[in-house]
CSV table of C-alpha atoms in Angstrom, one decimal:
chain,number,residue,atom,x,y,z
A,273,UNK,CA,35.4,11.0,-47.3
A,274,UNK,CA,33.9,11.8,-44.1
A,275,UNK,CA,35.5,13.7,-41.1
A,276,UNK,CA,36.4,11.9,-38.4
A,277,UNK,CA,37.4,13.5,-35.3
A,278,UNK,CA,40.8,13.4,-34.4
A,279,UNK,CA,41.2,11.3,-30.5
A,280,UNK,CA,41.2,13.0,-27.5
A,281,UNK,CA,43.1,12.2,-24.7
A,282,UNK,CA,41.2,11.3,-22.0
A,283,UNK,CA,43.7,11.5,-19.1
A,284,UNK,CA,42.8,9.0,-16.3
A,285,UNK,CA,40.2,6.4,-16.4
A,286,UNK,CA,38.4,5.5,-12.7
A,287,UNK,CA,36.2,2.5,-11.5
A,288,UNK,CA,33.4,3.3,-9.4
A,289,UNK,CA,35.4,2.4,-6.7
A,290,UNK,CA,38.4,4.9,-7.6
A,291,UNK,CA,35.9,7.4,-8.2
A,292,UNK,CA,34.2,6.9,-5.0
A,293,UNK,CA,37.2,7.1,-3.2
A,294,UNK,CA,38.2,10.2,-4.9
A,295,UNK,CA,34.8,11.7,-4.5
A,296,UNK,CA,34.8,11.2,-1.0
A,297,UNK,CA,30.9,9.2,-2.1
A,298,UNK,CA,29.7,5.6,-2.0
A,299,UNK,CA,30.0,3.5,-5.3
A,300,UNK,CA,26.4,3.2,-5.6
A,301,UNK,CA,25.9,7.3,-5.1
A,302,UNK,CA,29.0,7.6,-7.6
A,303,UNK,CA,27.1,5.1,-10.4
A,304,UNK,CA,23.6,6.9,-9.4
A,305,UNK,CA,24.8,10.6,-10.5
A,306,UNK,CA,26.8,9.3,-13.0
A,307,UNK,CA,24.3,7.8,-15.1
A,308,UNK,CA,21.2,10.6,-14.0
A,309,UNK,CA,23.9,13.2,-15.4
A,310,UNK,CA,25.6,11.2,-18.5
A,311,UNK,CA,28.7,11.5,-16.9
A,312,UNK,CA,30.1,8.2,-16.9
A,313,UNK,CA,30.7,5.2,-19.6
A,314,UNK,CA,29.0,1.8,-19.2
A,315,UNK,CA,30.3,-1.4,-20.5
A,316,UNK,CA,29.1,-4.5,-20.5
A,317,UNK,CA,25.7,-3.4,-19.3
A,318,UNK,CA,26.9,-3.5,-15.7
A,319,UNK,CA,31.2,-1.6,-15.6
A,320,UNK,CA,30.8,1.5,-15.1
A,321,UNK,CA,33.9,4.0,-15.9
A,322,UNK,CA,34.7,7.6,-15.4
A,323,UNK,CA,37.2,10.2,-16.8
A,324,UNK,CA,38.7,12.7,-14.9
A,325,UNK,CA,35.9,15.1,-16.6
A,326,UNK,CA,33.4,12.9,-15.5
A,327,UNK,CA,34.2,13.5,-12.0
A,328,UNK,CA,34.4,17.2,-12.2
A,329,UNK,CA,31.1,16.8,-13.9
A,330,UNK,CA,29.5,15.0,-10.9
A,331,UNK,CA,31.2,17.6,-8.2
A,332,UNK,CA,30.3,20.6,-9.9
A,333,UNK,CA,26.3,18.6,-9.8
A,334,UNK,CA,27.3,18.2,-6.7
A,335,UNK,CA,28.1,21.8,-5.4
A,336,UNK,CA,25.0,23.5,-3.7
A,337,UNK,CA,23.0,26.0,-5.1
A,338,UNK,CA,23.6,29.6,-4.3
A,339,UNK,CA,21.7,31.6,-1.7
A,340,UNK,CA,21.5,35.0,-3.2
A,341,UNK,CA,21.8,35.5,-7.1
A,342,UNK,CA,25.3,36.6,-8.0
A,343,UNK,CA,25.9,39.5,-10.3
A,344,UNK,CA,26.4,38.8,-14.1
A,345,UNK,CA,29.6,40.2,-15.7
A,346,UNK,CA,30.5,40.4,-18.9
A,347,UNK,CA,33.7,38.4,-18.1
A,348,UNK,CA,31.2,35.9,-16.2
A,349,UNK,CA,28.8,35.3,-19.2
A,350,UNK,CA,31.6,35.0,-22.0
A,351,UNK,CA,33.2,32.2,-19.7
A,352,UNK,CA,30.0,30.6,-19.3
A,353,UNK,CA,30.4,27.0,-20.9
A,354,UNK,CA,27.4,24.9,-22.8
A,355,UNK,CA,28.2,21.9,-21.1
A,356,UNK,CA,26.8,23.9,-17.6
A,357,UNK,CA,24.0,25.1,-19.6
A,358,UNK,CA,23.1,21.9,-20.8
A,359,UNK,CA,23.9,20.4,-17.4
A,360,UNK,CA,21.2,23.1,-15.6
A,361,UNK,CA,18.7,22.0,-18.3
A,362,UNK,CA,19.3,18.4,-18.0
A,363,UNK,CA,18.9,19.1,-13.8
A,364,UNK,CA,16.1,21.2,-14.6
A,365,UNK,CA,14.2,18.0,-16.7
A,366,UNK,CA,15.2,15.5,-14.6
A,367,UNK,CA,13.7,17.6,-11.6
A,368,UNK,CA,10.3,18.2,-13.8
A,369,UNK,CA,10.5,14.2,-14.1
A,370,UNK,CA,10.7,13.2,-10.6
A,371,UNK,CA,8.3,15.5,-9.8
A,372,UNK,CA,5.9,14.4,-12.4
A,373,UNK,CA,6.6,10.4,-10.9
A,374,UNK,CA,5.7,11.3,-7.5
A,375,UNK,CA,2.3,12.9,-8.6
A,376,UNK,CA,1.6,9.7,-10.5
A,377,UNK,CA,2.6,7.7,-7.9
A,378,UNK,CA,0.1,9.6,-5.6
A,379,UNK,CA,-2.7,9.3,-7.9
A,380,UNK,CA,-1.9,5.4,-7.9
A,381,UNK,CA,-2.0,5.2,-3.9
A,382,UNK,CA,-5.2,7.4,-3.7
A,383,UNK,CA,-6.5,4.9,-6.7
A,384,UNK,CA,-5.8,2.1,-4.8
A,385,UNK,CA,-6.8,3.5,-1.6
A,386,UNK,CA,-10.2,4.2,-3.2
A,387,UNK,CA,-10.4,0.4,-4.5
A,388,UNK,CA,-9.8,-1.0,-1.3
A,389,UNK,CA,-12.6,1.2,0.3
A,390,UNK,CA,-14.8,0.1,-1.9
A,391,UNK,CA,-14.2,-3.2,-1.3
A,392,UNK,CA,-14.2,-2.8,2.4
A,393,UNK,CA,-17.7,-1.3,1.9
A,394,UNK,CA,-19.1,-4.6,0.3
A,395,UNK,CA,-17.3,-6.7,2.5
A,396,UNK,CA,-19.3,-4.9,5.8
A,397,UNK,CA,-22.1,-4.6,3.5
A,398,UNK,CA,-22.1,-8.5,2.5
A,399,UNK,CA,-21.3,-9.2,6.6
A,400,UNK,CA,-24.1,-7.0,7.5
A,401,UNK,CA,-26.7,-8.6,5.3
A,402,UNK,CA,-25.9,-12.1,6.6
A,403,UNK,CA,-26.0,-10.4,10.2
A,404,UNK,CA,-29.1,-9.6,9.3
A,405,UNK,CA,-30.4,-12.8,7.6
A,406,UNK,CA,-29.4,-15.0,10.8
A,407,UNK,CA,-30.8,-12.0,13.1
A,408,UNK,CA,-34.5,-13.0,10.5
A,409,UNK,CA,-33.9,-16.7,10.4
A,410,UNK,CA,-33.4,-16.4,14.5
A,411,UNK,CA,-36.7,-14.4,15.2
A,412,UNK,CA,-38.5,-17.0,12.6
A,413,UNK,CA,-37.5,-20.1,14.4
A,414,UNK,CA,-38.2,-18.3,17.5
A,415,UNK,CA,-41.9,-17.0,16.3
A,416,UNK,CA,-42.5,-20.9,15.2
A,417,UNK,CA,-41.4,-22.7,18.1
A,418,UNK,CA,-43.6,-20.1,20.1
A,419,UNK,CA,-46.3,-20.7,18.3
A,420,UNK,CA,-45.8,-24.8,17.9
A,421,UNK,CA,-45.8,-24.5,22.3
A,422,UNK,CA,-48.5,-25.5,24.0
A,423,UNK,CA,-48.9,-24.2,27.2
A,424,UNK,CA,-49.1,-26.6,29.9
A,425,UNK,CA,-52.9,-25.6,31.3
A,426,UNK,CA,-54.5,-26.5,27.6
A,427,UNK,CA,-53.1,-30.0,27.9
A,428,UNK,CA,-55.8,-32.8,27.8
A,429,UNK,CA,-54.3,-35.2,30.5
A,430,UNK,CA,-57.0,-37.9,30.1
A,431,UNK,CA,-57.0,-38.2,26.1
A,432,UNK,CA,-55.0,-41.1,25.5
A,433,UNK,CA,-55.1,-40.9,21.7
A,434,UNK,CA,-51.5,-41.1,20.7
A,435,UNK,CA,-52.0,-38.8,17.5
A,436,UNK,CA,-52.9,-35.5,20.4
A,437,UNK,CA,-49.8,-36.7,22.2
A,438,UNK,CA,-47.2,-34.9,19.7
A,439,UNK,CA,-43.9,-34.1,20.5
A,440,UNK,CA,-44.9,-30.0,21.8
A,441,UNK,CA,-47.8,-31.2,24.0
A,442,UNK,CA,-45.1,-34.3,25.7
A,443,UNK,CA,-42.5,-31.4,26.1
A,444,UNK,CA,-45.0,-29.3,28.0
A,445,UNK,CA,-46.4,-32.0,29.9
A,446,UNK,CA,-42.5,-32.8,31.0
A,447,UNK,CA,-42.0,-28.6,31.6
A,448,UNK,CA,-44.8,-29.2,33.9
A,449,UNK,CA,-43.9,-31.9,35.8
A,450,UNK,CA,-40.2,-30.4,36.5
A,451,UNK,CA,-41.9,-27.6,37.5
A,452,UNK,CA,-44.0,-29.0,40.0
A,453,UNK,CA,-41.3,-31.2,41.7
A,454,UNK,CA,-39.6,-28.0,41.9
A,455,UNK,CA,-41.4,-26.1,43.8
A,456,UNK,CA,-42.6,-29.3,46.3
A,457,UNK,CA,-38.7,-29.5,46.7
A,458,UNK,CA,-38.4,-26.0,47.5
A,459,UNK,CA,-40.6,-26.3,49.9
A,460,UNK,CA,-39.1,-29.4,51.8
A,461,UNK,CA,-36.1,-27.4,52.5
């Protein structure tokens, strides 16, 4: 037969509101140290419950740390329960975790930062290189037309063959033209 502990009376029971209340907290600051700390019941996933040891539990988390170490006596030690002992280490882990979840969490954000640098990088590279293929494509089509120009002294005005007459040597002979009604305008004024 196996033992089976004998009930314990639990004295009041408090919802997160009571407890809140009582605490002088909000519900949600209530719930939050209760289940860091294990000192409240859940049920149903989302009720959550707390005995009156529960919330002596959470104020004694609660009370600050002390400035200046205080002097161990033997009376001291002797009253000094497991359930502090276990709630320092439990503080102390719980501590180690955080701090181990913001490191991580910084090595994610510098990860990321990193990625997106990189892929800044390409992009101005990619942007750069097309800058630089239209700047190319530009100069070309500049450099041909140059070089397809005829200037307007060369022209052959008496050839009447209509294979000389290309579209270059018409636009040249037009440039020319303007040109000269220009300047006998100019100089009517």
């Amino acid at each position: 037969m196996t033992d089976i502990p004998a009930p314990t009376h639990l004295g009041t029971i408090y919802t997160a509101k009571e407890a809140a209340a009582r605490l002088k907290m909000t519900q949600r600051g209530v719930i939050t140290l209760g289940k860091r700390y294990g000192c409240c019941s859940v049920h149903g996933g989302r009720t959550v419950l707390f005995s009156e040891q529960d919330l002596v539990d959470i104020w004694q988390i609660m009370r600050a740390p002390a400035t200046e170490s205080k002097l161990a006596t033997a009376r001291a030690l002797s009253s000094y329960s497991t359930d502090v002992f276990f709630r320092d280490l439990l503080r102390k882990e719980q501590a180690k975790k955080d701090e181990r979840r913001r490191f991580r969490k910084a090595q994610e954000a510098e990860t990321r930062e990193k990625r997106l640098e990189e892929k800044r990088q390409a992009t101005r590279a990619k942007l750069d290189a097309r800058i630089a293929k239209r700047e190319a494509k530009a100069q070309e089509m500049a450099a041909r037309r140059a070089a397809r120009s005829v200037p307007a002294s060369e022209l052959d005005l008496k050839n009447r063959d209509p294979a000389y007459w290309t579209d270059e040597r018409k636009k040249a002979l037009r440039r020319e033209r303007a040109a000269r009604i220009q300047e006998h305008v100019g100089e009517d004024r």
